[in-house]
CSV table of C-alpha atoms in Angstrom, one decimal:
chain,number,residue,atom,x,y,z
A,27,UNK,CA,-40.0,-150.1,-18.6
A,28,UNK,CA,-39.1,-148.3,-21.5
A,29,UNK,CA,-41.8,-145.9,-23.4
A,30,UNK,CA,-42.6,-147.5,-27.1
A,31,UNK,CA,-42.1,-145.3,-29.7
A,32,UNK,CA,-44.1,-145.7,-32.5
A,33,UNK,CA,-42.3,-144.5,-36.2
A,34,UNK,CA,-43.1,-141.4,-37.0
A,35,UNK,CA,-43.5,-140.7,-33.5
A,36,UNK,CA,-41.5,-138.0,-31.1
A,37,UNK,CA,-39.7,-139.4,-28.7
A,38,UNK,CA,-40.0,-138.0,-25.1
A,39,UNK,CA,-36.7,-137.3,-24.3
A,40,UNK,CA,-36.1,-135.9,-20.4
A,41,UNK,CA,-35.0,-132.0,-20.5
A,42,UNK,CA,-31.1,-132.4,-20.1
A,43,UNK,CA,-30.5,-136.2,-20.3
A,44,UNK,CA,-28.7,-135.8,-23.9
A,45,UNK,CA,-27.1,-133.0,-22.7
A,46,UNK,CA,-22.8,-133.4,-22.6
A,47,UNK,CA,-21.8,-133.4,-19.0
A,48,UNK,CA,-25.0,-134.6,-17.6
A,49,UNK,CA,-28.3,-133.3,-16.7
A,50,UNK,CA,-29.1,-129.6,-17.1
A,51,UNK,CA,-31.7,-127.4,-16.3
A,52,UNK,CA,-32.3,-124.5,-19.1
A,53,UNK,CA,-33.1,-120.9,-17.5
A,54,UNK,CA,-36.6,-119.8,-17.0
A,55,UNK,CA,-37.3,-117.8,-20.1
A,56,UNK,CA,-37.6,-114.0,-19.1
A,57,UNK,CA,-40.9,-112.8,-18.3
A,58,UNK,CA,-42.7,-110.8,-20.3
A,59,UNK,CA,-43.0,-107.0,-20.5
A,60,UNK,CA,-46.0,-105.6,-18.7
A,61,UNK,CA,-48.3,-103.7,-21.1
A,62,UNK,CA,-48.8,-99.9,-20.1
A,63,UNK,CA,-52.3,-100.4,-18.8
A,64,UNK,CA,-51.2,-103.0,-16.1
A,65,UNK,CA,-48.0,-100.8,-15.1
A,66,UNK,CA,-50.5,-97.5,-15.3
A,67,UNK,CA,-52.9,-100.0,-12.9
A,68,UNK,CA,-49.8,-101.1,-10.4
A,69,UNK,CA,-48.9,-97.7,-9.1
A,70,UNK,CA,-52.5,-96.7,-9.4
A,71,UNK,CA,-53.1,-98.7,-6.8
A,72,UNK,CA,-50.0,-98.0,-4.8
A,73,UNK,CA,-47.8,-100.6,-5.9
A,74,UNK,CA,-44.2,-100.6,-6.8
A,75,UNK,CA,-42.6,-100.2,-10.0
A,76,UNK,CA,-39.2,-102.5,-10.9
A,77,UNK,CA,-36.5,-100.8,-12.5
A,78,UNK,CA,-37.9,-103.1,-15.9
A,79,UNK,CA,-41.4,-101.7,-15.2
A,80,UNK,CA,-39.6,-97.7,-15.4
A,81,UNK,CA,-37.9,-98.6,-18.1
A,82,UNK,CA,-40.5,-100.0,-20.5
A,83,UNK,CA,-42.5,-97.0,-19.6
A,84,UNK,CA,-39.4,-94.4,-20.8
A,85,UNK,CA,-38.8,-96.4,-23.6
A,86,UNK,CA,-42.8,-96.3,-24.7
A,87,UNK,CA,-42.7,-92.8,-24.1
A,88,UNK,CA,-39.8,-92.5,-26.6
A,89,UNK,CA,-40.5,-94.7,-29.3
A,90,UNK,CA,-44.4,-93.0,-29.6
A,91,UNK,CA,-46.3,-96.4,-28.5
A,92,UNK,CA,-47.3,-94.5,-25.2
A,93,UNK,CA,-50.3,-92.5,-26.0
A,94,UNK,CA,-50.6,-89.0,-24.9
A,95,UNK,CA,-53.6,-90.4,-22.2
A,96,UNK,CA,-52.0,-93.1,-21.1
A,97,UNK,CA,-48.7,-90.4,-19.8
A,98,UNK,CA,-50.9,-88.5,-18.3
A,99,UNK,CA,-52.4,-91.3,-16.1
A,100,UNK,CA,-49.1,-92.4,-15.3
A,101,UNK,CA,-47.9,-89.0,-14.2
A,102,UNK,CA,-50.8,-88.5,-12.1
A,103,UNK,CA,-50.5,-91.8,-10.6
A,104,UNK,CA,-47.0,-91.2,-9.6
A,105,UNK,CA,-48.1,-88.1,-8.2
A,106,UNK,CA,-50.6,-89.4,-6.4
A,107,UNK,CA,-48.8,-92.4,-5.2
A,108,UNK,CA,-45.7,-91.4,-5.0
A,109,UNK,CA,-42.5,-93.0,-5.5
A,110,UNK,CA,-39.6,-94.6,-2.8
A,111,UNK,CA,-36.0,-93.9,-3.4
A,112,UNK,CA,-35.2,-97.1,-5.9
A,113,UNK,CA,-38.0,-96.0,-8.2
A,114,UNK,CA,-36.6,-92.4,-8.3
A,115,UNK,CA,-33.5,-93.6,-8.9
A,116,UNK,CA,-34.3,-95.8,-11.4
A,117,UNK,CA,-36.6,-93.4,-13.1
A,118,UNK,CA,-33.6,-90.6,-13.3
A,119,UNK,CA,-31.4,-93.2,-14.5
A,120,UNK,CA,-34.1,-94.3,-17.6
A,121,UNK,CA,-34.7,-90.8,-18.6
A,122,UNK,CA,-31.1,-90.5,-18.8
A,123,UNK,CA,-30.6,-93.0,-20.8
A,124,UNK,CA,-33.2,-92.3,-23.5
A,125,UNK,CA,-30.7,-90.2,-25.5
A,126,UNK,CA,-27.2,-89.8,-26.2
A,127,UNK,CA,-24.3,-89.5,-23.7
A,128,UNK,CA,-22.1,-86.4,-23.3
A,129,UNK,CA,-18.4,-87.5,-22.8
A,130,UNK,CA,-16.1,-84.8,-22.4
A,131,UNK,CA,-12.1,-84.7,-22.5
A,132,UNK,CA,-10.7,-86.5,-19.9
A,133,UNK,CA,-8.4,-83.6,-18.7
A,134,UNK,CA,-12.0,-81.8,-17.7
A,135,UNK,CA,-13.0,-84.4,-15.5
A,136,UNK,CA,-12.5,-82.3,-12.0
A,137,UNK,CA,-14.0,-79.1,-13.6
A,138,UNK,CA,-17.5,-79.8,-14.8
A,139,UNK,CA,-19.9,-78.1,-12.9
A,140,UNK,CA,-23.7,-76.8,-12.8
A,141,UNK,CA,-26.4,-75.6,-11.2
A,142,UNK,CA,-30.2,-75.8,-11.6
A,143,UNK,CA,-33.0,-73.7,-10.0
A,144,UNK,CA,-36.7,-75.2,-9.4
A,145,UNK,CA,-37.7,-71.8,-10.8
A,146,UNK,CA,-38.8,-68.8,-9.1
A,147,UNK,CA,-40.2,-65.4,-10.5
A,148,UNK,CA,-37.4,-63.2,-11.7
A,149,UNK,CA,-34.8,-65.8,-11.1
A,150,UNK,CA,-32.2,-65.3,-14.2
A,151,UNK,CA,-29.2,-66.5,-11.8
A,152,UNK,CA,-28.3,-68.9,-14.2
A,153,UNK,CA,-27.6,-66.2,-16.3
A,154,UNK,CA,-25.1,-64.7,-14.4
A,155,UNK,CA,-23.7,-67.4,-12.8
A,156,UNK,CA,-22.5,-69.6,-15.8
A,157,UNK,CA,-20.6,-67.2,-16.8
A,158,UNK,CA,-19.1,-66.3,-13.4
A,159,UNK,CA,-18.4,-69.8,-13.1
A,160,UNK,CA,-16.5,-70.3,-16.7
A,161,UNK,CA,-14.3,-67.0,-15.6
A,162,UNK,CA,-13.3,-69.3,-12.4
A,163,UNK,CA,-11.9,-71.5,-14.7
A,164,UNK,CA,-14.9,-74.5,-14.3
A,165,UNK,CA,-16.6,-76.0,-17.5
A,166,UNK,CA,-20.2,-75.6,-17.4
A,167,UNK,CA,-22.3,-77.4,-19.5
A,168,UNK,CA,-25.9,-75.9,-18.8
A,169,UNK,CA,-28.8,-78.4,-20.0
A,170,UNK,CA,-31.6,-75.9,-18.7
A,171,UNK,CA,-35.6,-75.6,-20.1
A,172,UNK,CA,-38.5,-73.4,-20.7
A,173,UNK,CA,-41.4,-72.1,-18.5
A,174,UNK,CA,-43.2,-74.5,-16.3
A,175,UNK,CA,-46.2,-73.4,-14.4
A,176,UNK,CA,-45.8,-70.0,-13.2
A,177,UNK,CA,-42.5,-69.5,-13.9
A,178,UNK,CA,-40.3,-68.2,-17.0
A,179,UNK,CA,-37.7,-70.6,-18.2
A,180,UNK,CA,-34.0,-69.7,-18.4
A,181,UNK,CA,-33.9,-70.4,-22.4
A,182,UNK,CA,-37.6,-68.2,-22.8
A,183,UNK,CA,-35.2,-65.4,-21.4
A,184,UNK,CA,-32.1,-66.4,-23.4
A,185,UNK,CA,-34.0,-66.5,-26.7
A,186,UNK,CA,-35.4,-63.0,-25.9
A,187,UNK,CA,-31.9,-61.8,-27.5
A,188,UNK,CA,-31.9,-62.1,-31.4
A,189,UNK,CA,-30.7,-65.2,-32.8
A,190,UNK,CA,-29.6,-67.0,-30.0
A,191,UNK,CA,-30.4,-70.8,-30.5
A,192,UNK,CA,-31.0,-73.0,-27.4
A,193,UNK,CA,-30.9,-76.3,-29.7
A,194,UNK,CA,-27.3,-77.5,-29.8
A,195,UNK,CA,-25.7,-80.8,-30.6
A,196,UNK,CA,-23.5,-82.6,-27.8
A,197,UNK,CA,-20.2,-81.9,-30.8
A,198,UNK,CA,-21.6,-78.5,-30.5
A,199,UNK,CA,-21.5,-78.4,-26.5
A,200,UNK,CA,-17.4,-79.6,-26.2
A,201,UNK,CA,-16.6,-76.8,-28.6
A,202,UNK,CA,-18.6,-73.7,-26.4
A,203,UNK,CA,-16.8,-75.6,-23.7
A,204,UNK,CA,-13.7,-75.0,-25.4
A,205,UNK,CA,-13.8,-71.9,-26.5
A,206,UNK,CA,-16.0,-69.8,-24.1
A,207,UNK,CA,-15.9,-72.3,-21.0
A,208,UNK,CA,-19.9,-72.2,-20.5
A,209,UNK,CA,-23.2,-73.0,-22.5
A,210,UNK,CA,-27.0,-72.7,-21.7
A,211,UNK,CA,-28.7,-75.5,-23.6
A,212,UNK,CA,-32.4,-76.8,-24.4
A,213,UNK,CA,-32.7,-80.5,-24.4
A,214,UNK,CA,-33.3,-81.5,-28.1
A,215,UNK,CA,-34.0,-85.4,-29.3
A,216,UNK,CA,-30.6,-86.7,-28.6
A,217,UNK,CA,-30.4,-85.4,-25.1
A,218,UNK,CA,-32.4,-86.9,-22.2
A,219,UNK,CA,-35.4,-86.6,-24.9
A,220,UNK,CA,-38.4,-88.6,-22.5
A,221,UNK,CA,-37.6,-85.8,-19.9
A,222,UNK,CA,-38.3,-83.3,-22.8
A,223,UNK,CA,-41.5,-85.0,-23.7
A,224,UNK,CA,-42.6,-85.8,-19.6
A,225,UNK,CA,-41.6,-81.8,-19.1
A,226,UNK,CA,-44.2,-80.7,-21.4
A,227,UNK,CA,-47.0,-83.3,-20.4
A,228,UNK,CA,-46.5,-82.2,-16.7
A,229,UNK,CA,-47.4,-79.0,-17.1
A,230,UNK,CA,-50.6,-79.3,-18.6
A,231,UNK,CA,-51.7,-82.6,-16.5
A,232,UNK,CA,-50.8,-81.1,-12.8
A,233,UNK,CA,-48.4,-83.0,-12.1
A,234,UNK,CA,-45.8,-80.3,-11.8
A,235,UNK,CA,-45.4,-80.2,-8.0
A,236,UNK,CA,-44.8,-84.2,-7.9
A,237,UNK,CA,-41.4,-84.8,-5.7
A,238,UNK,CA,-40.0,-87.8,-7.7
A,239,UNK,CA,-41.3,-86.2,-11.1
A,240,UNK,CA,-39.0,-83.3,-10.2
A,241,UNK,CA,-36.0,-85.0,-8.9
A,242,UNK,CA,-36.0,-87.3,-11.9
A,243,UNK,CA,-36.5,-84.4,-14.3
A,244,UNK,CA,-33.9,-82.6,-12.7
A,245,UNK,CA,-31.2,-85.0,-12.3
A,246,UNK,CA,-31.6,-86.3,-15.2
A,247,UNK,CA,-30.2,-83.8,-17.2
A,248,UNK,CA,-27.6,-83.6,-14.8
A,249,UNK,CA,-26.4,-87.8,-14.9
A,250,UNK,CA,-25.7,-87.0,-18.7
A,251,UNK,CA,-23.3,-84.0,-18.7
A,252,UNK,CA,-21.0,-86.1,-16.6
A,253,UNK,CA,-20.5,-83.6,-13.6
A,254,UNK,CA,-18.1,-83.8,-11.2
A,255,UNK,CA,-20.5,-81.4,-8.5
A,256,UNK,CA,-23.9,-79.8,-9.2
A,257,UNK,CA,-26.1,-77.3,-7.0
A,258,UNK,CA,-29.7,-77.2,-7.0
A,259,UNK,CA,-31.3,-74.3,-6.1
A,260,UNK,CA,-34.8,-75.3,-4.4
A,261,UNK,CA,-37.1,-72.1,-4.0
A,262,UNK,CA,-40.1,-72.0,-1.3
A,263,UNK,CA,-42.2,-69.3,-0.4
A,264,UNK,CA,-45.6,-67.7,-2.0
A,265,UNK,CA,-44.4,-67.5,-5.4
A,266,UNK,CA,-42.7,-70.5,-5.2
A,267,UNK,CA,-43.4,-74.7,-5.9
A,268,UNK,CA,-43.5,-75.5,-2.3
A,269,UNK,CA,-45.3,-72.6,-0.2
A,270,UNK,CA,-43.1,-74.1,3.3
A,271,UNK,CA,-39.2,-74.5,3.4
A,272,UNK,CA,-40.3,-77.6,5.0
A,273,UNK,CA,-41.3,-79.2,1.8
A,274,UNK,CA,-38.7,-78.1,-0.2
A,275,UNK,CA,-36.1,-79.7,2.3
A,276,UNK,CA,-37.8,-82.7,1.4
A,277,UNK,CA,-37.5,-82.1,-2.2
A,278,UNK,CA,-33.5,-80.7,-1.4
A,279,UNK,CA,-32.8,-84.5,0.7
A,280,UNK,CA,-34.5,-86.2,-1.9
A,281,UNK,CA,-32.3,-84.6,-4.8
A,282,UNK,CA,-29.1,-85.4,-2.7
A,283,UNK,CA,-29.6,-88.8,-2.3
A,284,UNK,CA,-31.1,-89.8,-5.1
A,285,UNK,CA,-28.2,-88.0,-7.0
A,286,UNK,CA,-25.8,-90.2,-4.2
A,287,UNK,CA,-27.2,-93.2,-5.8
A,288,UNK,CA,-26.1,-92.4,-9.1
A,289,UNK,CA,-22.8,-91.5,-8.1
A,290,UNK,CA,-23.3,-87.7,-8.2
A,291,UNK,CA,-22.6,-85.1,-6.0
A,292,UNK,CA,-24.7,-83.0,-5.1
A,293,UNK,CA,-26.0,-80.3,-2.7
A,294,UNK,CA,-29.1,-78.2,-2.2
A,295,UNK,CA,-29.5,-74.6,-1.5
A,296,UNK,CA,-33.0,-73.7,0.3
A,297,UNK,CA,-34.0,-70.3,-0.7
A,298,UNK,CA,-36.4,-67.8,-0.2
A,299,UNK,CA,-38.9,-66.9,-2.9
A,300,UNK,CA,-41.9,-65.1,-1.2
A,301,UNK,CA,-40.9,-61.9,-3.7
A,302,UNK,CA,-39.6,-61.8,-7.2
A,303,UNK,CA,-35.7,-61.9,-7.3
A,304,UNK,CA,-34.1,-58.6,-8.1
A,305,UNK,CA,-36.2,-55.8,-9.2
A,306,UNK,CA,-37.4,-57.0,-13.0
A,307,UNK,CA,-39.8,-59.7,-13.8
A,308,UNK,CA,-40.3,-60.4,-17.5
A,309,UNK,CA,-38.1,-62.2,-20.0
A,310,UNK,CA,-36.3,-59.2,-21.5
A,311,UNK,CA,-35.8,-57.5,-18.3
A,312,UNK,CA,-34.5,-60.3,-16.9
A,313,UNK,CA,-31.6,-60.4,-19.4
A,314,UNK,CA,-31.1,-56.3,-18.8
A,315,UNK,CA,-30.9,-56.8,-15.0
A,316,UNK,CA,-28.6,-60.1,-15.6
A,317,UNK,CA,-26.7,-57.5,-17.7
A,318,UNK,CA,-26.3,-55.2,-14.2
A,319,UNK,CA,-25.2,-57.9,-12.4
A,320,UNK,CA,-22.5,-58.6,-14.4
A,321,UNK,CA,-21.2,-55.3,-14.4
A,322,UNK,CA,-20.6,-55.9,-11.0
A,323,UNK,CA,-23.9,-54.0,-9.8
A,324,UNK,CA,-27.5,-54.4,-10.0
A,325,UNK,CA,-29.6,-55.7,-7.4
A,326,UNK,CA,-28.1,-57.1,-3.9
A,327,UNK,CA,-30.2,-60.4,-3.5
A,328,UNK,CA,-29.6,-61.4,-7.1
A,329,UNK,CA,-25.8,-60.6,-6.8
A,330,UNK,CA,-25.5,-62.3,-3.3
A,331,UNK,CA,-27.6,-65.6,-4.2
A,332,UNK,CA,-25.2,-65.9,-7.3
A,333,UNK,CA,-22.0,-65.4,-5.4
A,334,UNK,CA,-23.4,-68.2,-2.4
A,335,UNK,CA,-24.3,-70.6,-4.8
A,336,UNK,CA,-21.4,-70.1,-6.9
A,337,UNK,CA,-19.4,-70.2,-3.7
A,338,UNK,CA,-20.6,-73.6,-2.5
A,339,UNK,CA,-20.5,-75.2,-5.9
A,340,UNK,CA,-16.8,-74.1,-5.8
A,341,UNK,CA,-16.0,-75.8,-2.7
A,342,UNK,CA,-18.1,-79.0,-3.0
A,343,UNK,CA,-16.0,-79.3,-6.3
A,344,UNK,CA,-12.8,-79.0,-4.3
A,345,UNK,CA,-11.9,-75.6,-5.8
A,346,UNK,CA,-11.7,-73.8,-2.6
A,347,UNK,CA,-11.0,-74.6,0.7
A,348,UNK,CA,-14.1,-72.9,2.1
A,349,UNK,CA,-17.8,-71.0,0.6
A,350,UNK,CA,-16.5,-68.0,1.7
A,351,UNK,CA,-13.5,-68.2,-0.3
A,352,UNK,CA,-15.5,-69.4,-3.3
A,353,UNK,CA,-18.3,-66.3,-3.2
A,354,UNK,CA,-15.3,-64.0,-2.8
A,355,UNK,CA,-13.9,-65.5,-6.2
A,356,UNK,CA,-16.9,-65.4,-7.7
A,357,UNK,CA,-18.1,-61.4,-7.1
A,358,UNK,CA,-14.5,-61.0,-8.6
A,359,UNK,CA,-15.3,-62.3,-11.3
A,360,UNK,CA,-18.2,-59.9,-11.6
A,361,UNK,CA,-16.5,-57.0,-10.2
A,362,UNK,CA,-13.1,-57.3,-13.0
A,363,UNK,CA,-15.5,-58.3,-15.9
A,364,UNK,CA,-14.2,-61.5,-16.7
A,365,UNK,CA,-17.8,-62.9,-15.9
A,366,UNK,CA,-19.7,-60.6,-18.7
A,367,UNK,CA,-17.0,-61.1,-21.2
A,368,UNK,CA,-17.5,-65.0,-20.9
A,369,UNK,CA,-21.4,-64.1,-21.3
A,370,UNK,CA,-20.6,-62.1,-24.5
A,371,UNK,CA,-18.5,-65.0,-25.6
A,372,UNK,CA,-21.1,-67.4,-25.4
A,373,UNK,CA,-24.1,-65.5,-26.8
A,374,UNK,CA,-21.8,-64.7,-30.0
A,375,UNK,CA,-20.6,-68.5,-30.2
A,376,UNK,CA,-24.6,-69.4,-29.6
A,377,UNK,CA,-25.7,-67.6,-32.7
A,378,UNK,CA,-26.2,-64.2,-31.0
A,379,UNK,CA,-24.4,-61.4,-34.0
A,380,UNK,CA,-21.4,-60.7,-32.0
A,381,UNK,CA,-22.3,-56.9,-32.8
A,382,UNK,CA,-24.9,-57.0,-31.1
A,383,UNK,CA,-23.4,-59.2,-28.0
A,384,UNK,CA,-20.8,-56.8,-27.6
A,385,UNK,CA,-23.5,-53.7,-28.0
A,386,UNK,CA,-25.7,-55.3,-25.2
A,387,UNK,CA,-22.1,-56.3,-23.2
A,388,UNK,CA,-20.9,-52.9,-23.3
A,389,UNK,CA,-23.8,-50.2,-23.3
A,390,UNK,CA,-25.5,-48.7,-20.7
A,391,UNK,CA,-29.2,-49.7,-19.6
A,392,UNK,CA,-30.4,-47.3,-22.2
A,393,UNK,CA,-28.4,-48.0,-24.7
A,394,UNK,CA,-29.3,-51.9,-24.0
A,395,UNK,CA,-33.0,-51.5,-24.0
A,396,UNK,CA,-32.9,-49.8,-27.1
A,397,UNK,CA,-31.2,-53.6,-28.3
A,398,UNK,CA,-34.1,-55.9,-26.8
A,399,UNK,CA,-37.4,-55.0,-28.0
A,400,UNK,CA,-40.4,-54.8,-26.2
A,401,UNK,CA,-42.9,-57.1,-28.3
A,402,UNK,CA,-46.9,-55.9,-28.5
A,403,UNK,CA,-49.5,-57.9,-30.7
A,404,UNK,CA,-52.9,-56.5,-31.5
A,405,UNK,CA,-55.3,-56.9,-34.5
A,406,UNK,CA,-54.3,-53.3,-36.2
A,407,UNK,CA,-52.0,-51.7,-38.2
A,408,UNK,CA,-48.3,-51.3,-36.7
A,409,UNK,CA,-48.0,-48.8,-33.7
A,410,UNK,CA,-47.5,-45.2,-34.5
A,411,UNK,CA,-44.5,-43.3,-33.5
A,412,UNK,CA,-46.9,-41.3,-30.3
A,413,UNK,CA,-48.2,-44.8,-29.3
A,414,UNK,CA,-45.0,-46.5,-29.5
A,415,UNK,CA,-43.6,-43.7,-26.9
A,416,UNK,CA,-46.7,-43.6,-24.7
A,417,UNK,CA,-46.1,-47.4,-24.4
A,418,UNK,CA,-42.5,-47.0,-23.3
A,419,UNK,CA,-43.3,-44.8,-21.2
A,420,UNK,CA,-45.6,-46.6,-19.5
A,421,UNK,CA,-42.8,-49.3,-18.4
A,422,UNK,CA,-41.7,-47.2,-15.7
A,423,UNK,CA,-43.3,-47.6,-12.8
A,424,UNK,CA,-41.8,-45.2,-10.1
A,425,UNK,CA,-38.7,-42.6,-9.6
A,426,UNK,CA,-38.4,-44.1,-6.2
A,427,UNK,CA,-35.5,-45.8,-4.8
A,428,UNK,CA,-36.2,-49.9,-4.5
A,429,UNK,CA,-36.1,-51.2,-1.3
A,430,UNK,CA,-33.3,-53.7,-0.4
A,431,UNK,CA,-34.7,-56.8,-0.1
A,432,UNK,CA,-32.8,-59.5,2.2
A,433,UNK,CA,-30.6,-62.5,0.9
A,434,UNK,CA,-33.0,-65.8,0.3
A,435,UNK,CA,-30.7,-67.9,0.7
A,436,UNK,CA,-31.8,-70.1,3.8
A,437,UNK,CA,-29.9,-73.5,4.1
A,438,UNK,CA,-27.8,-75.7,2.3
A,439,UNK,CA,-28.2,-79.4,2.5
A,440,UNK,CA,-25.3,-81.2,1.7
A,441,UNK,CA,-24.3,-85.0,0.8
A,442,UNK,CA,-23.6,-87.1,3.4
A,443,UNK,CA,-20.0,-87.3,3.7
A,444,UNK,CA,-19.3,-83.6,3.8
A,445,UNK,CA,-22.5,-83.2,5.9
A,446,UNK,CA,-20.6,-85.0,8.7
A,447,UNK,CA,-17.4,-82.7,8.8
């Protein structure tokens, strides 16, 4: 029996039945967003976050509607809670894709490599080794950061030089690729910027020892600069993140299969860090001893962890046939100077006055110390000549020889496939 319509009535018409073809269903209409406080709320209380929950938190952490509170909880909660290998995935993969892309010539595509180091006191490998790795003939485009926790940052000890400048733009990036073969870079608001903004709020909300936190800060940077192999160095010991090598294995696993999943390869170096590396601690003498190293001296641990992770990052790129034959070709490039002229290249090209990156290059430790200036601030008038000499003299510290410390370098955990052979 057919439903009377009245005029001025709407008919009730079946979903579909004036459809062409027949009935139809229409889809279910998507569901909403979650609002921060329920997705803050889910992994509170041990849940699991979809790859749409991650990525309406990244995106509210870009755009400013995620209050500075409201990161925090969520940080903590992840730390807390933890997350499996989907989520970390998925969060790497968001933070990756909250800035801009770097796409490089396609003739590079089998030499961009780079490391990263979970930090350690006195470690200024990075220093030494993109360099070493640019005079091997790889591309290295170095997205590194500041201090976090205890440590000093790669750019901190960079921008202890005059007028180098950690903020360059991804145009900027290809042509210090070009020209020099290297680049140590900050993040800035076009590249991976929620990492940038997660980085800071991490280290002031405890969070900085969270696994997935750190893998997803980490490989982040990485996804973006399109790489064909990358090398994490994860430290452990007393001065280190994780006091056991035990943890950081499970940090090193966790970085090579989560970087599996994105279609990355990677491998991770354990390391010892229950002592500073090398002999100098401090942002300026970290760049002097960096300075040694490239001359093809300085201290042993410092020079051999460079050459080993060089060496492995050589032959998981396909460079070499084995690590030995990659450290050998990188303490060459230390040894012939084709390492510290790639260095000088690149702190001339990075706004350093290439006067001055050829002083520092080419002088001896005196002559180089005289270059980087020791900064003091006090509440009086500037220091007078006698005080100014009685405080560099007080920088050194014996007339003893150092003692030779042993390699850190523990294990290397590799990807799966090459972990088989």
């Amino acid at each position: 029996m057919a439903t009377p319509v009245t005029p001025g009535s709407p008919a009730l018409t079946p979903v579909g039945a004036l459809s062409r073809g027949g009935p139809q269903c229409l889809p279910d209409p998507p569901p909403e967003p979650k609002q921060l406080p329920e997705l803050i709320r889910q992994k509170r209380d041990g849940g699991r976050l979809s790859a749409e929950d991650i990525r309406s938190f990244v995106r509210a952490v870009v755009d400013g509607s995620a209050q500075g509170a409201q990161i925090g909880a969520m940080l903590m909660a992840i730390r807390l809670q933890g997350m499996d290998l989907e989520e970390t995935v998925a969060l790497t993969q968001a933070l990756a894709n909250s800035g801009q892309q770097l796409e490089w010539p396609e003739t590079w595509r089998q030499q961009l490599v780079d490391k990263h180091s979970t930090g350690g006191v006195g470690d200024k490998v990075s220093l030494v080794l993109a360099p070493a790795l640019a005079a091997c003939g790889c591309k290295v485009p170095m997205i590194s950061g500041h201090g976090l926790g205890h440590t000093g940052g790669t750019l901190d000890k960079l921008e202890s030089i005059p007028g180098f400048t950690v903020i360059q733009s991804p145009e900027q990036m290809q042509g210090l690729l070009e020209r020099v073969g290297c680049c140590i870079v900050g993040q800035s608001k076009k590249l991976v910027p929620a990492d940038g903004i997660l980085y800071e709020a991490r280290d002031v909300t405890a969070t900085v020892d969270s696994l997935p936190l750190i893998t997803a800060s980490i490989l982040s940077k990485k996804v973006v600069e399109s790489l064909s192999a990358l090398v994490v160095d994860v430290k452990f010991g007393g001065a280190a993140v994780f006091p056991s090598q035990a943890e950081a294995r499970e940090l090193a696993r966790a970085l090579v299969a989560v970087g599996t999943g994105l279609g990355l390869r990677v491998a991770a170096a354990l390391t010892a860090m229950d002592h500073p590396l090398g002999r100098c601690v401090g942002h300026t003498l970290e760049v002097e001893e960096a300075l040694l190293c490239l001359d093809g001296a300085g201290p042993p641990d410092l020079r051999d962890l460079v050459t080993r992770l060089g060496g492995a990052l050589l032959w998981l790129n396909g460079q070499v046939e084995a690590q030995a034959e990659g450290a050998a070709r990188v303490a060459a490039a230390l040894d012939d100077g084709s390492a510290r002229d790639r260095f000088e290249r690149m702190l001339a090209t990075q706004g350093v006055d290439p006067g001055l990156a050829r002083a520092l290059c080419s002088g001896d430790p005196a002559q180089r110390r005289q270059l980087l200036w020791l900064r003091v601030h006090l509440d009086a008038p500037a220091l007078s000549g006698p005080q100014r000499r009685a405080l560099q003299g007080a920088l050194v510290l014996s007339d003893r020889e150092p003692f030779s410390a042993p390699s850190p370098f523990a294990e290397l955990i590799l990807p799966p496939t090459d972990a088989q052979q």
